[in-house]
Coordinates of N, CA, C and O and ligand atoms in Angstrom, one line a residue:
M212 N 85.2 149.2 77.2 CA 86.4 148.8 77.9 C 86.0 147.8 79.1 O 86.5 146.7 79.2
A213 N 85.0 148.3 79.9 CA 84.5 147.5 81.0 C 84.0 146.1 80.5 O 84.3 145.1 81.0
T214 N 83.2 146.2 79.4 CA 82.6 145.0 78.8 C 83.6 144.1 78.4 O 83.6 142.9 78.6
R215 N 84.6 144.6 77.7 CA 85.7 143.8 77.2 C 86.4 143.1 78.3 O 86.7 141.9 78.2
T216 N 86.7 143.8 79.4 CA 87.4 143.2 80.5 C 86.6 142.0 81.1 O 87.1 140.9 81.4
N217 N 85.2 142.3 81.2 CA 84.3 141.3 81.8 C 84.4 140.0 80.9 O 84.4 138.9 81.4
F218 N 84.3 140.3 79.6 CA 84.4 139.2 78.6 C 85.6 138.3 78.8 O 85.6 137.1 78.8
S219 N 86.8 139.0 78.9 CA 88.1 138.3 79.1 C 88.1 137.5 80.3 O 88.5 136.4 80.4
M220 N 87.5 138.1 81.4 CA 87.4 137.4 82.7 C 86.6 136.2 82.6 O 86.9 135.1 83.0
L221 N 85.4 136.4 81.9 CA 84.5 135.2 81.7 C 85.2 134.1 81.0 O 85.1 132.9 81.3
F222 N 85.9 134.5 79.9 CA 86.6 133.5 79.1 C 87.6 132.7 79.9 O 87.7 131.5 79.8
L223 N 88.3 133.5 80.7 CA 89.3 132.9 81.6 C 88.7 131.9 82.6 O 89.2 130.8 82.7
V224 N 87.6 132.3 83.2 CA 86.9 131.5 84.2 C 86.4 130.2 83.5 O 86.6 129.1 84.0
V225 N 85.7 130.4 82.3 CA 85.1 129.2 81.6 C 86.2 128.3 81.2 O 86.1 127.1 81.4
S226 N 87.3 128.8 80.6 CA 88.3 127.9 80.1 C 89.0 127.2 81.3 O 89.4 126.0 81.2
G227 N 89.1 127.9 82.4 CA 89.6 127.3 83.7 C 88.8 126.1 84.1 O 89.3 125.1 84.4
I228 N 87.5 126.3 84.1 CA 86.6 125.2 84.5 C 86.7 124.0 83.6 O 86.8 122.9 84.0
V229 N 86.7 124.3 82.3 CA 86.9 123.2 81.3 C 88.2 122.4 81.5 O 88.2 121.2 81.6
M230 N 89.2 123.2 81.8 CA 90.5 122.5 82.0 C 90.5 121.6 83.3 O 91.0 120.5 83.3
V231 N 89.9 122.2 84.3 CA 89.8 121.4 85.6 C 88.9 120.1 85.3 O 89.3 119.0 85.8
M232 N 87.8 120.3 84.6 CA 87.0 119.1 84.3 C 87.8 118.0 83.5 O 87.7 116.9 83.8
L233 N 88.5 118.5 82.5 CA 89.3 117.6 81.7 C 90.3 116.8 82.6 O 90.6 115.7 82.4
W234 N 90.8 117.5 83.6 CA 91.9 117.0 84.4 C 91.3 116.0 85.4 O 91.8 115.0 85.7
V235 N 90.1 116.4 86.0 CA 89.4 115.6 87.0 C 88.8 114.3 86.4 O 89.0 113.2 87.0
L236 N 88.1 114.4 85.3 CA 87.5 113.3 84.7 C 88.6 112.3 84.2 O 89.4 112.7 83.5
P237 N 88.6 111.1 84.6 CA 89.6 110.1 84.2 C 89.5 109.9 82.7 O 88.4 109.9 82.1
A238 N 90.6 109.7 82.0 CA 90.6 109.3 80.6 C 89.8 108.1 80.5 O 90.1 107.1 81.1
K239 N 88.8 108.1 79.6 CA 87.9 107.0 79.6 C 88.3 106.0 78.5 O 88.5 106.3 77.3
A240 N 88.6 104.8 78.9 CA 88.9 103.7 77.9 C 87.6 103.1 77.5 O 86.5 103.6 77.7
D241 N 87.7 101.9 76.8 CA 86.5 101.2 76.4 C 85.6 100.8 77.5 O 86.1 100.1 78.4
G242 N 84.4 101.2 77.5 CA 83.4 100.7 78.5 C 83.5 101.4 79.9 O 84.2 102.4 80.0
E243 N 82.8 100.9 80.8 CA 82.7 101.5 82.1 C 83.7 100.9 83.1 O 84.1 99.8 82.9
L244 N 84.1 101.7 84.1 CA 85.0 101.2 85.1 C 84.2 100.2 85.9 O 83.1 100.4 86.3
R245 N 84.9 99.0 86.1 CA 84.2 98.0 86.9 C 85.2 97.4 87.9 O 86.4 97.7 87.8
E246 N 84.7 96.6 88.8 CA 85.5 96.1 89.9 C 85.5 94.6 89.8 O 84.4 94.0 89.6
T247 N 86.6 93.9 89.9 CA 86.7 92.5 89.9 C 87.4 92.0 91.2 O 88.5 92.5 91.4
N248 N 86.8 91.1 91.9 CA 87.4 90.5 93.0 C 87.6 89.0 92.7 O 86.7 88.4 92.2
M249 N 88.7 88.5 93.1 CA 88.9 87.0 92.9 C 89.9 86.4 93.8 O 90.7 87.2 94.3
T250 N 89.7 85.2 94.1 CA 90.7 84.4 94.9 C 91.3 83.3 94.1 O 90.6 82.6 93.5
V251 N 92.6 83.4 94.0 CA 93.4 82.3 93.2 C 94.4 81.7 94.1 O 94.7 82.3 95.2
Y252 N 95.0 80.6 93.7 CA 96.0 79.9 94.5 C 97.3 79.7 93.8 O 97.3 79.4 92.6
F253 N 98.5 80.0 94.4 CA 99.8 79.7 93.8 C 100.3 78.4 94.5 O 100.4 78.3 95.7
Q254 N 100.7 77.4 93.6 CA 101.2 76.2 94.1 C 102.7 76.4 94.0 O 103.3 76.3 92.9
D255 N 103.4 76.6 95.2 CA 104.8 77.0 95.2 C 105.7 76.0 95.8 O 105.5 75.4 96.8
Y256 N 106.7 75.6 95.0 CA 107.8 74.7 95.5 C 109.1 75.5 95.6 O 109.6 75.9 94.5
S257 N 109.6 75.6 96.8 CA 110.8 76.4 97.0 C 112.1 75.5 97.0 O 113.1 75.9 97.5
G258 N 111.9 74.3 96.5 CA 113.1 73.4 96.4 C 112.6 72.1 95.8 O 111.5 72.0 95.3
G259 N 113.5 71.1 95.7 CA 113.1 69.8 95.2 C 113.2 69.8 93.6 O 113.6 70.8 93.0
P260 N 112.8 68.7 93.0 CA 113.0 68.5 91.6 C 112.2 69.4 90.7 O 112.5 69.7 89.6
N261 N 111.0 69.8 91.3 CA 110.1 70.7 90.5 C 110.0 72.1 91.1 O 109.0 72.7 91.1
A262 N 111.1 72.6 91.6 CA 111.1 73.9 92.2 C 110.6 75.0 91.3 O 110.9 75.0 90.1
S263 N 109.7 75.8 91.8 CA 109.1 76.9 91.0 C 109.5 78.3 91.6 O 109.0 79.3 91.2
S264 N 110.3 78.3 92.7 CA 110.7 79.5 93.3 C 112.1 79.3 94.0 O 112.2 78.5 94.9
L265 N 113.1 80.0 93.4 CA 114.5 79.7 93.9 C 115.3 81.0 94.0 O 115.1 81.9 93.1
P266 N 116.2 81.1 94.9 CA 117.2 82.2 94.9 C 118.1 82.0 93.6 O 118.5 80.9 93.3
M267 N 118.2 83.1 92.9 CA 119.0 83.1 91.7 C 120.4 83.7 91.8 O 121.3 83.2 91.2
V268 N 120.4 84.8 92.6 CA 121.7 85.4 92.7 C 121.7 86.2 94.1 O 120.7 86.5 94.6
G269 N 122.9 86.4 94.6 CA 123.1 87.2 95.8 C 124.4 87.8 95.9 O 125.2 87.7 94.9
F270 N 124.8 88.4 97.0 CA 126.1 89.0 97.1 C 127.2 87.9 97.1 O 127.0 86.9 97.8
P271 N 128.3 88.1 96.3 CA 129.3 87.1 96.3 C 129.9 86.9 97.7 O 130.1 87.8 98.5
G272 N 130.0 85.7 98.1 CA 130.6 85.3 99.4 C 129.6 85.3 100.5 O 129.9 85.0 101.7
K273 N 128.3 85.7 100.2 CA 127.3 85.8 101.2 C 126.3 84.7 100.9 O 126.2 84.1 99.8
I274 N 125.4 84.4 101.9 CA 124.4 83.4 101.7 C 123.3 83.9 100.8 O 122.9 85.0 100.9
W275 N 122.9 83.0 99.9 CA 121.8 83.4 99.0 C 120.6 82.7 99.5 O 120.4 81.5 99.3
S276 N 119.8 83.5 100.2 CA 118.5 82.9 100.7 C 117.5 84.0 100.9 O 117.9 85.2 100.9
V277 N 116.3 83.7 101.0 CA 115.2 84.6 101.0 C 115.3 85.5 102.3 O 114.7 86.6 102.3
T278 N 116.0 85.1 103.3 CA 116.2 85.9 104.5 C 117.5 86.6 104.5 O 117.9 87.2 105.6
D279 N 118.2 86.7 103.4 CA 119.5 87.4 103.4 C 119.5 88.5 102.4 O 119.1 88.4 101.2
F280 N 120.0 89.7 102.8 CA 120.0 90.9 102.0 C 120.6 90.7 100.7 O 121.6 90.0 100.5
G281 N 119.8 91.2 99.7 CA 120.4 91.3 98.3 C 120.0 90.0 97.5 O 120.4 90.0 96.3
T282 N 119.4 89.0 98.1 CA 119.1 87.8 97.4 C 117.9 88.1 96.4 O 116.9 88.6 96.8
L283 N 118.2 87.7 95.2 CA 117.2 87.8 94.1 C 116.5 86.5 93.9 O 117.2 85.5 93.6
L284 N 115.2 86.4 94.2 CA 114.5 85.1 94.1 C 113.6 85.2 92.8 O 113.0 86.2 92.5
V285 N 113.6 84.1 92.1 CA 112.8 84.1 90.9 C 111.7 83.0 91.1 O 111.9 81.9 91.5
T286 N 110.5 83.4 90.7 CA 109.3 82.6 90.9 C 108.5 82.4 89.6 O 108.3 83.4 88.9
D287 N 108.1 81.2 89.4 CA 107.1 80.9 88.3 C 106.2 79.8 88.8 O 106.3 78.6 88.5
D288 N 105.2 80.2 89.6 CA 104.3 79.2 90.2 C 103.1 78.9 89.4 O 102.5 79.8 88.7
R289 N 102.6 77.7 89.4 CA 101.4 77.3 88.8 C 100.2 78.0 89.6 O 100.3 77.9 90.8
M290 N 99.3 78.5 88.9 CA 98.1 79.2 89.6 C 96.9 78.3 89.3 O 96.6 78.0 88.2
T291 N 96.2 78.0 90.4 CA 95.0 77.2 90.3 C 93.8 77.9 90.8 O 93.9 78.9 91.6
E292 N 92.7 77.4 90.4 CA 91.3 77.9 90.7 C 91.0 77.7 92.2 O 90.6 78.6 92.9
G293 N 91.3 76.5 92.6 CA 91.0 76.1 94.0 C 92.3 75.8 94.8 O 93.4 75.8 94.2
P294 N 92.3 75.5 96.1 CA 93.5 75.3 96.8 C 94.1 73.9 96.6 O 95.3 73.7 96.8
E295 N 93.4 72.9 96.1 CA 93.9 71.6 95.9 C 95.0 71.5 94.8 O 94.9 72.2 93.8
L296 N 96.0 70.6 94.9 CA 97.0 70.5 93.9 C 96.4 70.0 92.6 O 96.9 70.3 91.5
T297 N 95.2 69.3 92.7 CA 94.6 68.8 91.5 C 93.6 69.8 90.8 O 93.0 69.5 89.8
S298 N 93.5 70.9 91.5 CA 92.6 71.9 90.9 C 93.0 72.4 89.6 O 94.2 72.4 89.2
A299 N 92.1 72.9 88.8 CA 92.3 73.4 87.4 C 93.4 74.5 87.4 O 93.3 75.4 88.2
T300 N 94.3 74.4 86.4 CA 95.3 75.4 86.2 C 94.7 76.6 85.5 O 94.0 76.4 84.5
I301 N 94.8 77.8 86.1 CA 94.2 79.0 85.4 C 95.2 80.0 85.0 O 94.9 81.1 84.5
G302 N 96.5 79.7 85.3 CA 97.6 80.7 84.9 C 98.8 80.4 85.7 O 99.0 79.4 86.3
R303 N 99.7 81.5 85.7 CA 100.9 81.4 86.5 C 101.2 82.7 87.2 O 100.7 83.8 86.8
G304 N 102.0 82.6 88.2 CA 102.4 83.8 89.0 C 103.9 83.9 88.7 O 104.7 83.0 89.2
Q305 N 104.3 84.9 87.9 CA 105.7 84.9 87.5 C 106.4 86.2 88.0 O 105.8 87.3 87.7
G306 N 107.5 86.1 88.6 CA 108.2 87.4 89.0 C 109.4 87.2 89.9 O 110.0 86.1 89.9
I307 N 109.7 88.3 90.6 CA 111.0 88.3 91.3 C 110.7 88.9 92.7 O 109.7 89.6 92.9
S308 N 111.6 88.6 93.6 CA 111.6 89.3 94.9 C 113.1 89.5 95.3 O 114.0 88.7 95.0
V309 N 113.3 90.7 95.9 CA 114.7 91.0 96.3 C 114.6 91.3 97.8 O 113.9 92.2 98.3
T310 N 115.4 90.6 98.6 CA 115.4 90.7 100.1 C 116.1 92.0 100.5 O 117.2 92.3 100.1
G311 N 115.4 92.7 101.4 CA 116.0 94.0 102.0 C 117.0 93.7 103.0 O 117.3 92.6 103.4
L312 N 117.6 94.8 103.5 CA 118.7 94.8 104.5 C 118.4 94.1 105.7 O 119.3 93.4 106.3
D313 N 117.2 94.2 106.2 CA 116.8 93.5 107.5 C 116.5 92.0 107.3 O 116.2 91.3 108.3
G314 N 116.5 91.5 106.1 CA 116.2 90.1 105.9 C 114.7 89.8 106.0 O 114.4 88.6 105.8
L315 N 113.9 90.8 106.3 CA 112.5 90.5 106.4 C 111.7 91.1 105.3 O 110.9 90.5 104.6
N316 N 111.9 92.4 105.1 CA 111.2 93.1 104.0 C 111.8 92.7 102.7 O 113.0 92.5 102.5
A317 N 110.9 92.6 101.7 CA 111.4 92.3 100.3 C 110.6 93.1 99.3 O 109.5 93.4 99.5
Y318 N 111.4 93.5 98.3 CA 110.7 94.2 97.1 C 110.2 93.1 96.2 O 111.0 92.2 95.9
V319 N 108.9 93.2 95.9 CA 108.3 92.1 95.1 C 107.7 92.7 93.8 O 107.1 93.7 93.9
S320 N 107.8 92.0 92.8 CA 107.2 92.4 91.5 C 106.8 91.1 90.7 O 107.7 90.3 90.5
F321 N 105.6 91.0 90.4 CA 105.2 89.8 89.7 C 104.0 90.0 88.8 O 103.2 91.0 89.0
S322 N 103.8 89.2 87.8 CA 102.7 89.2 86.9 C 101.8 88.0 87.2 O 102.3 86.9 87.4
I323 N 100.5 88.3 87.2 CA 99.5 87.2 87.3 C 99.1 87.0 85.8 O 98.5 87.9 85.2
V324 N 99.5 85.8 85.2 CA 99.3 85.6 83.8 C 98.2 84.6 83.7 O 98.3 83.4 84.0
F325 N 97.1 85.0 83.1 CA 95.9 84.1 83.0 C 96.0 83.2 81.7 O 96.3 83.7 80.6
T326 N 95.6 81.9 81.9 CA 95.5 81.0 80.7 C 94.2 80.4 80.7 O 93.9 79.5 79.8
N327 N 93.3 80.8 81.6 CA 91.9 80.1 81.6 C 91.1 80.8 80.5 O 91.5 81.8 79.9
E328 N 89.9 80.2 80.2 CA 89.1 80.7 79.1 C 88.6 82.2 79.3 O 88.7 83.0 78.4
A329 N 88.2 82.5 80.5 CA 87.7 83.8 80.8 C 88.7 84.9 80.6 O 88.3 86.0 80.0
Y330 N 89.9 84.7 81.0 CA 90.9 85.8 80.9 C 92.1 85.5 80.1 O 93.2 86.1 80.3
N331 N 92.0 84.5 79.3 CA 93.2 84.0 78.5 C 94.1 85.1 77.9 O 93.6 85.9 77.1
G332 N 95.3 85.1 78.3 CA 96.3 86.1 77.7 C 96.3 87.4 78.4 O 97.2 88.2 78.2
S333 N 95.4 87.6 79.4 CA 95.4 88.9 80.1 C 96.3 88.8 81.3 O 96.6 87.7 81.8
T334 N 96.8 89.9 81.8 CA 97.7 89.9 82.9 C 97.3 91.0 83.9 O 96.7 92.0 83.6
I335 N 97.7 90.7 85.2 CA 97.6 91.8 86.2 C 99.0 91.9 86.8 O 99.7 91.0 87.1
E336 N 99.4 93.2 86.8 CA 100.8 93.5 87.2 C 100.9 94.0 88.7 O 100.2 95.0 89.0
V337 N 101.6 93.2 89.5 CA 101.7 93.5 90.9 C 103.0 93.9 91.4 O 104.1 93.5 90.9
Q338 N 103.1 94.9 92.3 CA 104.3 95.4 92.8 C 104.2 95.9 94.2 O 103.2 96.4 94.6
G339 N 105.2 95.7 95.0 CA 105.1 96.2 96.4 C 106.3 95.8 97.3 O 107.2 95.1 96.8
N340 N 106.2 96.1 98.5 CA 107.2 95.8 99.5 C 106.5 95.4 100.8 O 105.5 96.0 101.2
S341 N 106.9 94.3 101.4 CA 106.2 93.8 102.6 C 107.1 93.0 103.4 O 108.1 92.4 102.9
N342 N 106.7 92.8 104.7 CA 107.4 91.9 105.5 C 107.0 90.5 105.1 O 105.8 90.1 105.2
Q343 N 107.9 89.7 104.5 CA 107.6 88.5 103.9 C 107.1 87.4 104.9 O 106.6 86.4 104.5
F344 N 107.3 87.7 106.2 CA 106.8 86.7 107.2 C 105.5 87.1 107.9 O 105.1 86.4 108.8
K345 N 104.9 88.1 107.4 CA 103.6 88.5 107.9 C 102.6 87.6 107.4 O 102.7 87.1 106.3
A346 N 101.5 87.3 108.2 CA 100.5 86.4 107.8 C 99.8 86.9 106.5 O 99.5 86.1 105.6
V347 N 99.6 88.2 106.4 CA 99.0 88.7 105.2 C 99.9 89.8 104.6 O 100.3 90.8 105.3
R348 N 100.4 89.6 103.4 CA 101.2 90.5 102.7 C 100.3 91.3 101.7 O 99.5 90.6 101.0
E349 N 100.5 92.6 101.6 CA 99.7 93.3 100.6 C 100.5 94.1 99.6 O 101.5 94.7 100.0
Y350 N 100.2 94.0 98.3 CA 100.9 94.6 97.3 C 99.9 95.4 96.4 O 98.8 95.1 96.4
G351 N 100.5 96.4 95.7 CA 99.6 97.2 94.8 C 99.5 96.6 93.4 O 100.5 95.9 93.0
V352 N 98.4 96.7 92.8 CA 98.2 96.4 91.4 C 98.5 97.7 90.6 O 97.8 98.7 90.8
V353 N 99.6 97.7 89.8 CA 100.0 98.9 89.1 C 99.5 99.0 87.7 O 99.4 100.1 87.1
S354 N 99.1 97.9 87.1 CA 98.6 97.9 85.7 C 98.1 96.6 85.3 O 98.1 95.7 86.1
G355 N 97.7 96.5 84.1 CA 97.2 95.2 83.6 C 97.2 95.2 82.1 O 97.4 96.3 81.5
T356 N 96.9 94.0 81.5 CA 96.8 94.0 80.0 C 95.5 93.2 79.7 O 94.9 92.5 80.5
G357 N 95.1 93.3 78.4 CA 93.9 92.5 78.0 C 92.7 92.9 78.7 O 92.3 94.1 78.7
K358 N 92.0 92.0 79.3 CA 90.8 92.3 80.1 C 91.0 93.2 81.2 O 90.1 93.7 81.8
F359 N 92.3 93.4 81.6 CA 92.6 94.2 82.8 C 93.4 95.5 82.5 O 94.1 96.0 83.3
R360 N 93.2 96.0 81.3 CA 93.8 97.3 80.9 C 93.4 98.4 81.9 O 92.2 98.4 82.3
Y361 N 94.3 99.2 82.2 CA 94.2 100.3 83.1 C 93.9 99.9 84.6 O 93.4 100.6 85.4
A362 N 94.2 98.6 84.9 CA 93.9 98.1 86.2 C 94.6 98.8 87.3 O 95.8 99.2 87.2
R363 N 93.9 99.0 88.4 CA 94.5 99.6 89.6 C 93.8 98.8 90.8 O 92.7 98.4 90.7
G364 N 94.6 98.5 91.8 CA 94.0 97.8 93.0 C 95.0 97.3 93.9 O 96.1 97.9 94.0
Y365 N 94.7 96.2 94.5 CA 95.6 95.6 95.4 C 95.4 94.1 95.5 O 94.4 93.5 95.1
V366 N 96.5 93.3 95.9 CA 96.3 91.9 96.2 C 96.8 91.6 97.6 O 97.7 92.3 98.1
T367 N 96.3 90.6 98.2 CA 96.8 90.1 99.5 C 97.3 88.7 99.2 O 96.7 88.0 98.4
V368 N 98.4 88.3 99.8 CA 99.0 87.0 99.7 C 99.1 86.4 101.1 O 99.7 87.0 102.0
E369 N 98.6 85.2 101.2 CA 98.6 84.5 102.5 C 99.2 83.1 102.3 O 98.8 82.4 101.3
T370 N 100.1 82.7 103.2 CA 100.6 81.3 103.1 C 99.7 80.4 103.9 O 99.6 80.5 105.1
I371 N 99.0 79.6 103.2 CA 97.9 78.7 103.8 C 98.6 77.5 104.5 O 98.2 77.1 105.6
S372 N 99.6 77.0 103.8 CA 100.3 75.8 104.4 C 101.7 75.8 103.8 O 102.0 76.3 102.8
Y373 N 102.6 75.1 104.6 CA 104.0 74.9 104.1 C 104.5 73.6 104.6 O 104.4 73.3 105.8
D374 N 105.0 72.8 103.7 CA 105.5 71.5 104.1 C 107.0 71.5 103.9 O 107.5 71.5 102.7
R375 N 107.8 71.5 105.0 CA 109.2 71.6 104.9 C 109.9 70.5 104.2 O 110.9 70.7 103.5
S376 N 109.3 69.3 104.3 CA 110.0 68.1 103.7 C 109.9 68.1 102.2 O 110.8 67.6 101.5
T377 N 108.8 68.7 101.6 CA 108.7 68.7 100.2 C 108.8 70.1 99.6 O 108.7 70.3 98.4
Y378 N 109.1 71.1 100.5 CA 109.2 72.5 100.1 C 107.9 73.1 99.5 O 108.0 74.1 98.8
Y379 N 106.8 72.4 99.7 CA 105.6 72.8 99.1 C 104.8 73.9 99.9 O 104.6 73.6 101.1
A380 N 104.5 75.0 99.3 CA 103.7 76.0 100.0 C 102.5 76.3 99.2 O 102.5 76.4 97.9
L381 N 101.3 76.4 99.9 CA 100.1 76.8 99.2 C 99.8 78.3 99.5 O 99.7 78.7 100.7
L382 N 99.8 79.1 98.5 CA 99.6 80.6 98.7 C 98.2 81.0 98.2 O 97.8 80.6 97.1
R383 N 97.5 81.7 99.1 CA 96.1 82.2 98.6 C 96.3 83.7 98.3 O 96.8 84.5 99.0
V384 N 95.9 84.0 97.0 CA 96.1 85.4 96.5 C 94.7 86.0 96.2 O 94.0 85.5 95.4
N385 N 94.4 87.0 97.0 CA 93.1 87.7 96.8 C 93.4 88.9 95.9 O 94.2 89.7 96.3
V386 N 92.6 89.1 94.8 CA 92.9 90.2 93.9 C 91.6 91.1 93.9 O 90.5 90.6 93.8
S387 N 91.9 92.4 94.1 CA 90.8 93.3 94.0 C 91.2 94.4 93.0 O 92.1 95.2 93.3
V388 N 90.6 94.5 91.8 CA 91.0 95.5 90.8 C 89.9 96.2 90.2 O 88.8 95.7 90.1
R389 N 90.1 97.5 89.9 CA 89.2 98.3 89.1 C 89.8 98.4 87.7 O 91.0 98.7 87.6
H390 N 89.0 98.2 86.7 CA 89.5 98.2 85.4 C 88.4 98.5 84.4 O 87.2 98.5 84.9
Y391 N 88.7 98.6 83.1 CA 87.6 98.9 82.2 C 87.2 97.6 81.5 O 87.9 96.6 81.5
Ligands
NAG197 C1 85.2 93.7 96.1 O1 85.7 93.7 97.4 C2 85.5 94.9 98.1 C3 86.3 94.7 99.4 O2 85.8 93.6 100.1 C4 84.1 95.2 98.2 O3 83.9 96.5 98.9 C5 83.4 95.3 96.8 O4 82.1 95.5 96.9 C6 83.7 94.1 96.0 N1 83.2 94.3 94.7 C7 82.6 93.4 94.0 C8 82.2 93.8 92.5 O5 82.2 92.3 94.4
NAG198 C1 107.9 66.6 89.5 O1 107.2 66.7 88.2 C2 107.1 65.5 87.5 C3 106.5 65.8 86.1 O2 105.3 66.6 86.2 C4 106.3 64.5 88.3 O3 106.2 63.3 87.6 C5 106.9 64.3 89.6 O4 106.1 63.4 90.4 C6 107.2 65.6 90.4 N1 107.9 65.4 91.5 C7 107.6 65.9 92.7 C8 108.5 65.5 93.9 O5 106.6 66.5 92.9
NAG199 C1 94.4 80.5 75.1 O1 94.9 81.1 74.0 C2 95.9 80.3 73.3 C3 96.4 81.1 72.1 O2 96.6 82.4 72.4 C4 95.2 79.0 72.9 O3 96.2 78.2 72.3 C5 94.6 78.3 74.1 O4 93.9 77.2 73.7 C6 93.7 79.3 74.8 N1 93.2 78.6 76.0 C7 91.9 78.6 76.4 C8 91.6 78.0 77.7 O5 91.0 79.2 75.8
NAG200 C1 90.8 86.1 100.9 O1 89.6 85.7 100.4 C2 89.0 84.6 101.1 C3 87.7 84.2 100.4 O2 87.9 83.8 99.2 C4 88.7 85.1 102.6 O3 88.3 84.0 103.3 C5 90.0 85.6 103.2 O4 89.7 86.1 104.5 C6 90.6 86.7 102.3 N1 91.9 87.1 102.8 C7 92.1 88.4 103.1 C8 93.5 88.7 103.6 O5 91.3 89.3 102.9

């Protein structure tokens, strides 16, 4: 009787440990977990003939602008390797932003879509909320595809320059992701 109880106890303890191990060890995808850091640039036009970022909809009868509650902004910026306008295109930054009640905070969701040779067809999915007028905005990386499957991490976005007359803004996007 005593032996049998001890055996049952042992079984429970061992199976408990195995279950905890299975839970703690992350599900392993192809290869080793690695970290990639990169800096890319978004060439953003918030107006003019080649606008790549515009308010699309807002509350009826209210102003539709990035500083007004409820405005939905749609963005599809060319992404370049370097800061210059002539720098090689390596992808696009595509997504939306919805301005919050205070006109400052915005909910942001966008994909970094790569078209360069190294990451062609792969994406990094970004989501977050931040004060859009802060010098450095930080968002979470919630997932990815292709070379960035299982991605987790963060991005920072900084407005390097803005030219009011041409609506041109240069955005620096630093990406730090862990992926397989
Ligand atoms: C990526 O950047 C982070 C934060 O600066 C740093 O700690 C890490 O070592 C970098 N990783 C690689 C692979 O360069
Ligand atoms: C808009 O894009 C067209 C086609 O790429 C280009 O010829 C034109 O110079 C651009 N206009 C401005 C104001 O950037
Ligand atoms: C990226 O892939 C597409 C097809 O999926 C191909 O047409 C294009 O040439 C590729 N670009 C690079 C830079 O390899
Ligand atoms: C982004 O990366 C650049 C280097 O590529 C660095 O100079 C800059 O300080 C970084 N920005 C932030 C907010 O970490």
